[in-house]
Amino acid sequence: MKMRNQCNYFKVLILCILAASTHAQLELGFYTKSCPKAEQIVANFVHEHIRNAPSLAAALIRMHFHDCFVRGCDASVLLNSTNQQAEKNAPPNLTVRGFDFIDRIKSLVEAECPGVVSCADIIALSARDSIAATGGPYWKVPTGRRDGVVSNLLEANQNIPAPFSNFTTLQTLFANQGLDMKDLVLLSGAHTIGISLCTSFSNRLYNFTGKGDQDPSLDSEYAKNLKTFKCKNINDNTTIVELDPGSRNTFDLGYYSQVVKRRGLFESDSALLTNSVTKALVTQFLQGSLENFYAEFAKSIEKMGQIKVKTGSQGVIRKHCALVNN
Ligand code: HEM
Ligand SMILES: *[C@@H]1O[C@H](CO)[C@@H](O)[C@H](O)[C@H]1NC(C)=O
Ligand SMILES: *[C@@H]1O[C@H](CO)[C@@H](O)[C@H](O)[C@H]1NC(C)=O
Ligand SMILES: *[C@@H]1O[C@H](CO)[C@@H](O)[C@H](O)[C@H]1NC(C)=O
Ligand SMILES: *[C@@H]1O[C@H](CO)[C@@H](O)[C@H](O)[C@H]1NC(C)=O
Ligand SMILES: *[C@@H]1O[C@H](CO)[C@@H](O)[C@H](O)[C@H]1NC(C)=O
């Protein structure tokens, strides 16, 4: 009896130590003492500017996703190439926009408290604030992330799912980040806003298996429309298409309704129907309320925002988000 209690005690102790060392360091209001106005500066800037450029919200949440999936949420996505090609140069990247927006917030925050607030926190906060400003979900962003000093194109290609990823690949890449199938379905739900270049999916319309064929998992009526009015040939690398047509700035259930109609734009969207668990989740979210989707989405993106974060004495606070301090 005594043995068993001791054993339980040690188990709890070990669990506590593990918990503390893995994700206890981010905290809500981390800058309350060191830079009390920091989070408000970000929120004010976002609210002032997103009204005139609502499409930036999509760019910023996607930037947050790409950042977190490569070396953790450490703003490595913002680094310029030096002697090695940076993550930002990985294809398809033409709609990874908003670098300038982040730079402008960073300079306001630096003017208030030099060298205190990380670029990684600015990405996480501005993604949340911009989605909220467009009327979408709101989630908690504990802060205290520190910035990385390495950005590598190869690692971006290895870790960020491609539009042609199948279900197995998606599941693996998400699992590598500690995210499960429910997170995959919820976070993919961000494709309810934003745009894509034709090049990210035109193989589905024109040359799916190299025989000049179409992807049978894409609704043929929709494919015909895209070919007639949007992506007129396989080489079109300039036309943009809304991921959720008609409501590209509205964070609604439109993505799930597209997916069940076999109108998800990417193979990765269609792939959610190829697994019984994710297929059921897509239907469940579509049939549930918007509030339920927002609440569940918030939980998943809070999880995403904690991926392999650098805290305490790890990493640095970069002075300029595109450059390593010298
Ligand atoms: C599940 C795997 C995913 C794949 C394969 C994928 C792929 C893509 C691709 C190919 C584009 C268009 C890029 C272009 O044409 O330049 C895109 C856009 C977008 N993605 Fe994803 N994505 C995934 C997950 C996510 C996640 C987790 C989020 C955020 C939580 C997200 C948010 C967005 C947004 C908002 C856009 C529109 C960007 C804009 O308008 O600038 N995606 N995605
Ligand atoms: C980073 O690269 C971009 C594009 O090449 C360039 O416009 C920008 O000035 C660079 N930033 C810095 C701080 O060097
Ligand atoms: C996007 O990727 C292409 C191909 O890898 C690269 O040539 C281009 O410079 C990248 N764009 C940006 C904005 O970094
Ligand atoms: C999924 O894609 C990966 C990588 O391209 C491939 O190795 C695998 O065979 C594919 N799986 C299925 C079930 O098609
Ligand atoms: C379709 O793909 C095949 C194999 O990759 C290629 O030989 C062919 O030229 C492509 N056709 C078009 C129209 O791009
Ligand atoms: C787009 O396609 C045109 C013609 O095929 C090509 O000259 C150009 O380099 C391409 N642009 C990009 C960004 O890939």
CSV table of C-alpha atoms and ligand atoms in Angstrom, one decimal:
chain,number,residue,atom,x,y,z
A,1,MET,CA,0.0,0.0,0.0
A,2,LYS,CA,2.7,2.4,1.1
A,3,MET,CA,4.8,1.5,-1.9
A,4,ARG,CA,1.9,2.2,-4.2
A,5,ASN,CA,1.2,5.6,-2.8
A,6,GLN,CA,4.8,6.5,-3.1
A,7,CYS,CA,4.8,5.4,-6.6
A,8,ASN,CA,1.8,7.5,-7.4
A,9,TYR,CA,3.4,10.4,-5.7
A,10,PHE,CA,6.5,10.1,-7.9
A,11,LYS,CA,4.4,9.7,-11.0
A,12,VAL,CA,2.6,12.9,-10.2
A,13,LEU,CA,5.9,14.7,-9.5
A,14,ILE,CA,7.4,13.5,-12.8
A,15,LEU,CA,4.3,14.5,-14.7
A,16,CYS,CA,4.4,18.0,-13.1
A,17,ILE,CA,8.1,18.4,-14.0
A,18,LEU,CA,7.4,17.3,-17.5
A,19,ALA,CA,4.5,19.7,-17.8
A,20,ALA,CA,6.5,22.5,-16.4
A,21,SER,CA,9.4,22.0,-18.8
A,22,THR,CA,7.3,21.6,-21.9
A,23,HIS,CA,4.7,24.3,-21.9
A,24,ALA,CA,4.4,26.2,-18.7
A,25,GLN,CA,6.4,29.3,-19.9
A,26,LEU,CA,4.0,31.1,-22.2
A,27,GLU,CA,1.6,33.1,-20.1
A,28,LEU,CA,-1.3,35.4,-20.7
A,29,GLY,CA,-0.1,39.0,-20.5
A,30,PHE,CA,3.6,38.1,-20.5
A,31,TYR,CA,4.5,41.7,-21.3
A,32,THR,CA,2.3,43.3,-18.5
A,33,LYS,CA,5.4,44.4,-16.6
A,34,SER,CA,8.1,44.6,-19.3
A,35,CYS,CA,6.0,46.4,-22.0
A,36,PRO,CA,2.5,47.0,-20.7
A,37,LYS,CA,1.3,48.6,-23.9
A,38,ALA,CA,2.6,46.0,-26.3
A,39,GLU,CA,-0.5,43.9,-26.9
A,40,GLN,CA,-2.6,47.1,-27.2
A,41,ILE,CA,-0.3,48.6,-29.8
A,42,VAL,CA,-0.7,45.4,-31.9
A,43,ALA,CA,-4.5,45.4,-31.5
A,44,ASN,CA,-4.8,49.1,-32.3
A,45,PHE,CA,-2.7,48.9,-35.4
A,46,VAL,CA,-4.6,45.8,-36.7
A,47,HIS,CA,-8.0,47.4,-36.0
A,48,GLU,CA,-7.0,50.6,-37.7
A,49,HIS,CA,-5.7,48.9,-40.9
A,50,ILE,CA,-7.7,45.7,-41.4
A,51,ARG,CA,-10.8,47.6,-42.2
A,52,ASN,CA,-9.3,48.9,-45.4
A,53,ALA,CA,-7.5,45.6,-46.1
A,54,PRO,CA,-9.6,42.7,-44.7
A,55,SER,CA,-7.8,40.2,-47.0
A,56,LEU,CA,-4.7,40.6,-44.8
A,57,ALA,CA,-6.4,38.6,-42.1
A,58,ALA,CA,-6.1,35.5,-44.3
A,59,ALA,CA,-2.5,36.2,-45.0
A,60,LEU,CA,-1.7,36.7,-41.3
A,61,ILE,CA,-3.4,33.5,-40.0
A,62,ARG,CA,-1.6,31.5,-42.8
A,63,MET,CA,1.7,33.1,-41.8
A,64,HIS,CA,1.1,32.0,-38.2
A,65,PHE,CA,0.5,28.5,-39.4
A,66,HIS,CA,3.6,28.4,-41.6
A,67,ASP,CA,5.7,29.9,-38.8
A,68,CYS,CA,4.5,27.3,-36.3
A,69,PHE,CA,5.0,24.3,-38.5
A,70,VAL,CA,8.7,25.0,-39.1
A,71,ARG,CA,11.0,25.0,-36.0
A,72,GLY,CA,8.0,26.0,-33.9
A,73,CYS,CA,6.3,29.4,-33.6
A,74,ASP,CA,9.6,31.4,-33.6
A,75,ALA,CA,9.1,33.9,-36.5
A,76,SER,CA,11.6,32.0,-38.6
A,77,VAL,CA,9.0,32.5,-41.5
A,78,LEU,CA,10.0,36.2,-41.4
A,79,LEU,CA,13.7,35.9,-41.9
A,80,ASN,CA,15.2,36.9,-45.2
A,81,SER,CA,17.5,34.5,-47.0
A,82,THR,CA,21.2,34.8,-46.2
A,83,ASN,CA,23.7,32.2,-47.2
A,84,GLN,CA,20.8,29.7,-47.3
A,85,GLN,CA,17.4,30.0,-48.9
A,86,ALA,CA,14.8,31.0,-46.2
A,87,GLU,CA,11.4,29.5,-45.6
A,88,LYS,CA,9.8,32.5,-47.3
A,89,ASN,CA,11.2,31.4,-50.6
A,90,ALA,CA,9.5,28.0,-50.5
A,91,PRO,CA,6.7,27.5,-53.0
A,92,PRO,CA,3.8,28.1,-53.1
A,93,ASN,CA,4.3,31.3,-51.3
A,94,LEU,CA,2.9,34.1,-53.4
A,95,THR,CA,0.0,34.6,-51.0
A,96,VAL,CA,2.2,34.5,-47.9
A,97,ARG,CA,1.8,38.3,-47.6
A,98,GLY,CA,1.9,40.7,-44.7
A,99,PHE,CA,5.6,40.8,-44.0
A,100,ASP,CA,5.5,44.6,-44.3
A,101,PHE,CA,2.5,44.8,-42.0
A,102,ILE,CA,4.4,42.9,-39.3
A,103,ASP,CA,7.4,45.1,-39.8
A,104,ARG,CA,5.4,48.2,-39.2
A,105,ILE,CA,3.9,46.8,-36.0
A,106,LYS,CA,7.4,45.7,-34.9
A,107,SER,CA,8.7,49.2,-35.3
A,108,LEU,CA,5.9,50.7,-33.2
A,109,VAL,CA,6.5,48.2,-30.5
A,110,GLU,CA,10.3,48.7,-30.6
A,111,ALA,CA,9.8,52.5,-30.2
A,112,GLU,CA,7.8,51.8,-27.0
A,113,CYS,CA,10.1,49.1,-25.5
A,114,PRO,CA,13.3,48.3,-27.5
A,115,GLY,CA,14.3,44.7,-27.6
A,116,VAL,CA,11.5,43.3,-25.5
A,117,VAL,CA,8.7,42.0,-27.7
A,118,SER,CA,9.4,39.1,-30.0
A,119,CYS,CA,8.4,38.9,-33.7
A,120,ALA,CA,6.9,35.5,-32.9
A,121,ASP,CA,4.4,37.0,-30.5
A,122,ILE,CA,3.6,39.8,-32.9
A,123,ILE,CA,2.7,37.2,-35.6
A,124,ALA,CA,0.5,35.2,-33.1
A,125,LEU,CA,-1.2,38.3,-31.8
A,126,SER,CA,-1.8,40.0,-35.1
A,127,ALA,CA,-3.2,36.8,-36.6
A,128,ARG,CA,-5.7,36.5,-33.7
A,129,ASP,CA,-6.5,40.3,-33.7
A,130,SER,CA,-7.0,40.5,-37.5
A,131,ILE,CA,-9.4,37.5,-37.6
A,132,ALA,CA,-11.3,38.9,-34.7
A,133,ALA,CA,-11.5,42.4,-36.4
A,134,THR,CA,-13.2,40.8,-39.4
A,135,GLY,CA,-15.8,39.3,-37.1
A,136,GLY,CA,-14.3,35.8,-36.9
A,137,PRO,CA,-13.4,33.7,-33.9
A,138,TYR,CA,-11.4,35.0,-31.0
A,139,TRP,CA,-8.8,32.9,-29.1
A,140,LYS,CA,-6.4,33.3,-26.3
A,141,VAL,CA,-2.8,34.1,-27.1
A,142,PRO,CA,-0.5,33.5,-24.2
A,143,THR,CA,2.8,35.3,-24.9
A,144,GLY,CA,6.5,35.0,-24.1
A,145,ARG,CA,7.6,33.3,-27.4
A,146,ARG,CA,11.2,34.1,-28.4
A,147,ASP,CA,12.5,34.3,-31.9
A,148,GLY,CA,14.7,31.8,-33.8
A,149,VAL,CA,17.7,32.6,-35.8
A,150,VAL,CA,17.5,29.9,-38.5
A,151,SER,CA,15.2,29.8,-41.5
A,152,ASN,CA,15.6,27.0,-44.0
A,153,LEU,CA,13.7,26.4,-47.2
A,154,LEU,CA,14.2,22.7,-47.1
A,155,GLU,CA,12.6,22.4,-43.7
A,156,ALA,CA,9.6,24.4,-44.9
A,157,ASN,CA,9.1,22.0,-47.8
A,158,GLN,CA,9.4,19.0,-45.5
A,159,ASN,CA,7.0,20.3,-42.8
A,160,ILE,CA,4.4,22.4,-44.5
A,161,PRO,CA,1.7,20.3,-46.2
A,162,ALA,CA,1.4,20.8,-50.0
A,163,PRO,CA,-1.9,21.4,-51.7
A,164,PHE,CA,-1.6,17.9,-53.3
A,165,SER,CA,-0.9,16.1,-50.0
A,166,ASN,CA,-3.1,13.1,-49.4
A,167,PHE,CA,-4.7,12.2,-46.1
A,168,THR,CA,-1.8,10.0,-44.8
A,169,THR,CA,0.7,12.8,-45.4
A,170,LEU,CA,-1.6,15.4,-43.8
A,171,GLN,CA,-2.1,13.3,-40.7
A,172,THR,CA,1.6,12.6,-40.4
A,173,LEU,CA,2.6,16.3,-40.8
A,174,PHE,CA,0.0,17.3,-38.2
A,175,ALA,CA,0.9,14.5,-35.8
A,176,ASN,CA,4.6,15.6,-36.1
A,177,GLN,CA,3.4,18.9,-34.5
A,178,GLY,CA,1.3,17.2,-31.9
A,179,LEU,CA,-1.9,17.9,-33.7
A,180,ASP,CA,-4.6,15.3,-34.2
A,181,MET,CA,-7.3,14.7,-36.9
A,182,LYS,CA,-9.7,17.0,-35.2
A,183,ASP,CA,-7.1,19.8,-35.3
A,184,LEU,CA,-6.6,19.0,-39.0
A,185,VAL,CA,-10.3,19.4,-39.8
A,186,LEU,CA,-10.6,22.5,-37.6
A,187,LEU,CA,-7.5,24.3,-38.8
A,188,SER,CA,-8.2,23.5,-42.4
A,189,GLY,CA,-11.4,25.4,-41.7
A,190,ALA,CA,-9.3,28.6,-42.1
A,191,HIS,CA,-9.7,28.0,-45.8
A,192,THR,CA,-13.1,29.6,-45.3
A,193,ILE,CA,-11.3,32.8,-46.0
A,194,GLY,CA,-8.6,33.9,-48.5
A,195,ILE,CA,-7.4,33.2,-51.9
A,196,SER,CA,-5.2,30.9,-54.0
A,197,LEU,CA,-3.3,31.1,-57.2
A,198,CYS,CA,-4.5,28.7,-59.9
A,199,THR,CA,-1.1,27.0,-59.9
A,200,SER,CA,-1.8,25.5,-56.4
A,201,PHE,CA,-4.5,23.3,-57.9
A,202,SER,CA,-4.6,23.6,-61.7
A,203,ASN,CA,-3.3,20.1,-62.1
A,204,ARG,CA,-6.6,18.9,-60.8
A,205,LEU,CA,-8.3,20.7,-63.7
A,206,TYR,CA,-6.0,19.8,-66.5
A,207,ASN,CA,-3.5,17.1,-66.0
A,208,PHE,CA,-4.3,15.1,-62.8
A,209,THR,CA,-2.4,11.9,-63.7
A,210,GLY,CA,-0.4,13.2,-66.6
A,211,LYS,CA,-2.9,12.1,-69.2
A,212,GLY,CA,-4.6,15.4,-69.6
A,213,ASP,CA,-7.3,14.4,-67.2
A,214,GLN,CA,-9.3,15.9,-64.4
A,215,ASP,CA,-9.3,15.0,-60.7
A,216,PRO,CA,-12.4,12.8,-60.2
A,217,SER,CA,-12.7,13.8,-56.6
A,218,LEU,CA,-13.4,17.4,-57.6
A,219,ASP,CA,-17.0,18.2,-58.5
A,220,SER,CA,-17.0,18.3,-62.4
A,221,GLU,CA,-19.5,21.2,-62.6
A,222,TYR,CA,-17.2,23.2,-60.3
A,223,ALA,CA,-14.1,22.2,-62.3
A,224,LYS,CA,-15.8,23.3,-65.5
A,225,ASN,CA,-16.6,26.7,-64.0
A,226,LEU,CA,-13.0,27.2,-62.8
A,227,LYS,CA,-11.7,26.3,-66.2
A,228,THR,CA,-14.1,28.6,-68.0
A,229,PHE,CA,-14.0,31.7,-65.8
A,230,LYS,CA,-10.8,31.5,-63.7
A,231,CYS,CA,-7.9,29.2,-64.5
A,232,LYS,CA,-8.1,29.2,-68.3
A,233,ASN,CA,-5.1,27.0,-68.9
A,234,ILE,CA,-2.6,25.0,-66.9
A,235,ASN,CA,0.1,27.6,-67.1
A,236,ASP,CA,-2.0,30.4,-65.6
A,237,ASN,CA,0.2,31.7,-62.7
A,238,THR,CA,-1.4,35.0,-62.0
A,239,THR,CA,-5.2,34.5,-61.6
A,240,ILE,CA,-6.4,34.2,-58.0
A,241,VAL,CA,-9.4,32.2,-56.9
A,242,GLU,CA,-11.4,32.5,-53.6
A,243,LEU,CA,-11.1,29.4,-51.5
A,244,ASP,CA,-14.7,29.8,-50.3
A,245,PRO,CA,-16.3,31.6,-53.2
A,246,GLY,CA,-18.5,34.6,-52.4
A,247,SER,CA,-17.3,35.0,-48.8
A,248,ARG,CA,-13.5,35.2,-48.8
A,249,ASN,CA,-13.5,37.6,-45.9
A,250,THR,CA,-16.1,35.9,-43.8
A,251,PHE,CA,-15.1,33.3,-41.3
A,252,ASP,CA,-18.1,31.1,-41.7
A,253,LEU,CA,-18.9,27.4,-42.2
A,254,GLY,CA,-18.6,27.9,-46.0
A,255,TYR,CA,-15.4,25.8,-46.2
A,256,TYR,CA,-17.1,22.7,-44.8
A,257,SER,CA,-20.0,23.1,-47.1
A,258,GLN,CA,-17.6,23.4,-50.1
A,259,VAL,CA,-15.8,20.3,-48.9
A,260,VAL,CA,-18.9,18.1,-48.7
A,261,LYS,CA,-20.0,19.3,-52.1
A,262,ARG,CA,-16.6,18.0,-53.4
A,263,ARG,CA,-15.7,21.6,-54.1
A,264,GLY,CA,-12.7,21.9,-51.8
A,265,LEU,CA,-10.1,23.7,-53.9
A,266,PHE,CA,-7.0,21.6,-53.0
A,267,GLU,CA,-6.5,17.9,-52.9
A,268,SER,CA,-5.7,18.4,-49.2
A,269,ASP,CA,-9.3,19.7,-48.8
A,270,SER,CA,-10.8,16.8,-50.7
A,271,ALA,CA,-8.6,14.4,-48.7
A,272,LEU,CA,-10.7,15.1,-45.6
A,273,LEU,CA,-13.4,13.1,-47.1
A,274,THR,CA,-11.2,10.1,-47.7
A,275,ASN,CA,-10.9,9.2,-44.0
A,276,SER,CA,-14.0,8.2,-42.0
A,277,VAL,CA,-13.0,10.1,-38.9
A,278,THR,CA,-12.3,13.4,-40.6
A,279,LYS,CA,-15.3,13.0,-42.9
A,280,ALA,CA,-17.6,12.7,-39.9
A,281,LEU,CA,-16.0,15.7,-38.3
A,282,VAL,CA,-16.5,17.8,-41.4
A,283,THR,CA,-20.2,16.9,-41.4
A,284,GLN,CA,-20.4,17.5,-37.7
A,285,PHE,CA,-19.0,21.0,-37.8
A,286,LEU,CA,-21.1,21.9,-40.8
A,287,GLN,CA,-24.3,20.8,-39.0
A,288,GLY,CA,-23.3,22.4,-35.7
A,289,SER,CA,-23.5,26.1,-34.9
A,290,LEU,CA,-21.0,28.8,-35.9
A,291,GLU,CA,-20.4,29.4,-32.2
A,292,ASN,CA,-19.5,25.8,-31.8
A,293,PHE,CA,-17.0,26.0,-34.8
A,294,TYR,CA,-15.5,29.2,-33.3
A,295,ALA,CA,-15.1,27.6,-29.9
A,296,GLU,CA,-13.5,24.4,-31.3
A,297,PHE,CA,-11.3,26.4,-33.8
A,298,ALA,CA,-10.1,28.5,-30.9
A,299,LYS,CA,-8.9,25.4,-29.0
A,300,SER,CA,-7.0,24.0,-32.0
A,301,ILE,CA,-5.3,27.3,-32.9
A,302,GLU,CA,-4.3,27.8,-29.3
A,303,LYS,CA,-2.6,24.4,-29.5
A,304,MET,CA,-1.0,25.4,-32.8
A,305,GLY,CA,0.3,28.6,-31.3
A,306,GLN,CA,2.3,26.6,-28.7
A,307,ILE,CA,4.1,24.3,-31.0
A,308,LYS,CA,7.8,24.0,-30.0
A,309,VAL,CA,7.9,27.6,-28.7
A,310,LYS,CA,11.2,29.0,-27.5
A,311,THR,CA,10.9,30.6,-24.0
A,312,GLY,CA,13.0,31.9,-21.1
A,313,SER,CA,16.6,31.8,-22.2
A,314,GLN,CA,16.0,30.1,-25.5
A,315,GLY,CA,16.1,32.0,-28.7
A,316,VAL,CA,16.4,35.8,-28.9
A,317,ILE,CA,14.3,39.0,-29.4
A,318,ARG,CA,15.1,40.0,-32.9
A,319,LYS,CA,15.5,43.8,-33.5
A,320,HIS,CA,14.3,43.6,-37.0
A,321,CYS,CA,12.0,40.7,-37.9
A,322,ALA,CA,13.6,39.9,-41.3
A,323,LEU,CA,17.2,39.9,-39.8
A,324,VAL,CA,19.2,38.0,-37.2
A,325,ASN,CA,20.7,40.5,-34.7
A,326,ASN,CA,24.4,41.1,-35.2
B,1,HEM,C1,-4.0,21.1,-44.1
B,1,HEM,C2,-3.0,21.5,-44.9
B,1,HEM,C3,-3.0,22.8,-45.6
B,1,HEM,C4,-2.6,22.9,-46.9
B,1,HEM,C5,-2.2,21.8,-47.9
B,1,HEM,C6,-2.8,24.3,-47.3
B,1,HEM,C7,-2.5,24.8,-48.5
B,1,HEM,C8,-2.8,26.1,-48.9
B,1,HEM,C9,-2.5,26.6,-50.2
B,1,HEM,C10,-1.8,25.9,-51.4
B,1,HEM,C11,-2.9,27.9,-50.3
B,1,HEM,C12,-2.9,28.9,-51.5
B,1,HEM,C13,-1.5,29.4,-51.6
B,1,HEM,C14,-1.2,30.1,-52.9
B,1,HEM,O1,-1.8,29.9,-53.9
B,1,HEM,O2,-0.2,30.9,-52.9
B,1,HEM,C15,-3.5,28.2,-49.0
B,1,HEM,C16,-4.1,29.4,-48.6
B,1,HEM,C17,-4.5,29.6,-47.3
B,1,HEM,N1,-4.3,28.8,-46.2
B,1,HEM,FE1,-3.9,26.9,-46.2
B,1,HEM,N2,-3.2,25.0,-46.2
B,1,HEM,C18,-3.3,24.1,-45.2
B,1,HEM,C19,-3.7,24.4,-43.9
B,1,HEM,C20,-3.9,25.7,-43.4
B,1,HEM,C21,-4.0,26.1,-42.0
B,1,HEM,C22,-3.8,25.1,-40.9
B,1,HEM,C23,-4.3,27.4,-42.0
B,1,HEM,C24,-4.5,28.3,-40.8
B,1,HEM,C25,-4.9,27.9,-39.7
B,1,HEM,C26,-4.4,27.8,-43.4
B,1,HEM,C27,-4.8,29.1,-43.8
B,1,HEM,C28,-4.8,29.5,-45.1
B,1,HEM,C29,-5.4,30.8,-45.6
B,1,HEM,C30,-6.1,31.8,-44.7
B,1,HEM,C31,-5.1,30.9,-46.9
B,1,HEM,C32,-5.5,32.1,-47.8
B,1,HEM,C33,-4.3,33.0,-47.8
B,1,HEM,C34,-4.5,34.3,-48.4
B,1,HEM,O3,-5.6,34.7,-48.8
B,1,HEM,O4,-3.5,35.0,-48.5
B,1,HEM,N3,-4.2,26.8,-44.2
B,1,HEM,N4,-3.4,27.1,-48.2
B,2,LIG,C1,14.2,41.4,-46.8
B,2,LIG,O1,14.0,41.0,-48.2
B,2,LIG,C2,13.0,41.8,-48.9
B,2,LIG,C3,12.7,41.1,-50.2
B,2,LIG,O2,13.9,40.6,-50.8
B,2,LIG,C4,13.5,43.2,-49.0
B,2,LIG,O3,12.6,44.0,-49.6
B,2,LIG,C5,13.7,43.7,-47.6
B,2,LIG,O4,14.3,45.0,-47.6
B,2,LIG,C6,14.6,42.8,-46.8
B,2,LIG,N1,14.7,43.3,-45.4
B,2,LIG,C7,15.8,43.7,-44.8
B,2,LIG,C8,15.6,44.2,-43.4
B,2,LIG,O5,16.9,43.6,-45.3
B,3,LIG,C1,8.4,32.2,-53.8
B,3,LIG,O1,9.0,31.0,-54.2
B,3,LIG,C2,9.7,31.1,-55.5
B,3,LIG,C3,10.1,29.7,-55.9
B,3,LIG,O2,10.7,29.0,-54.9
B,3,LIG,C4,10.8,32.1,-55.3
B,3,LIG,O3,11.5,32.2,-56.5
B,3,LIG,C5,10.3,33.4,-54.9
B,3,LIG,O4,11.3,34.3,-54.6
B,3,LIG,C6,9.4,33.3,-53.6
B,3,LIG,N1,8.8,34.5,-53.3
B,3,LIG,C7,9.0,35.2,-52.2
B,3,LIG,C8,8.1,36.4,-51.9
B,3,LIG,O5,9.9,35.0,-51.4
B,4,LIG,C1,0.3,9.6,-49.9
B,4,LIG,O1,1.4,10.4,-50.4
B,4,LIG,C2,2.6,9.9,-50.1
B,4,LIG,C3,3.7,10.9,-50.5
B,4,LIG,O2,3.5,11.4,-51.8
B,4,LIG,C4,2.9,8.5,-50.7
B,4,LIG,O3,4.1,8.0,-50.4
B,4,LIG,C5,1.8,7.6,-50.3
B,4,LIG,O4,1.8,6.3,-50.9
B,4,LIG,C6,0.4,8.2,-50.5
B,4,LIG,N1,-0.6,7.3,-49.8
B,4,LIG,C7,-1.7,7.0,-50.3
B,4,LIG,C8,-2.6,6.1,-49.5
B,4,LIG,O5,-2.0,7.2,-51.5
B,5,LIG,C1,0.6,16.4,-68.6
B,5,LIG,O1,1.5,15.7,-67.8
B,5,LIG,C2,2.4,14.9,-68.6
B,5,LIG,C3,3.2,14.0,-67.7
B,5,LIG,O2,3.8,14.8,-66.7
B,5,LIG,C4,3.2,15.7,-69.6
B,5,LIG,O3,4.0,14.9,-70.4
B,5,LIG,C5,2.2,16.6,-70.4
B,5,LIG,O4,3.0,17.5,-71.2
B,5,LIG,C6,1.3,17.3,-69.5
B,5,LIG,N1,0.3,18.0,-70.3
B,5,LIG,C7,0.0,19.3,-70.2
B,5,LIG,C8,-1.0,19.9,-71.1
B,5,LIG,O5,0.6,20.1,-69.5
B,6,LIG,C1,4.5,32.8,-65.1
B,6,LIG,O1,4.4,32.2,-66.3
B,6,LIG,C2,5.1,33.0,-67.3
B,6,LIG,C3,4.8,32.4,-68.7
B,6,LIG,O2,4.6,31.0,-68.6
B,6,LIG,C4,6.6,33.0,-67.0
B,6,LIG,O3,7.3,33.7,-67.9
B,6,LIG,C5,6.8,33.6,-65.6
B,6,LIG,O4,8.1,33.5,-65.2
B,6,LIG,C6,5.9,32.9,-64.6
B,6,LIG,N1,6.0,33.6,-63.3
B,6,LIG,C7,6.2,33.0,-62.1
B,6,LIG,C8,6.1,33.9,-60.9
B,6,LIG,O5,6.3,31.8,-62.0
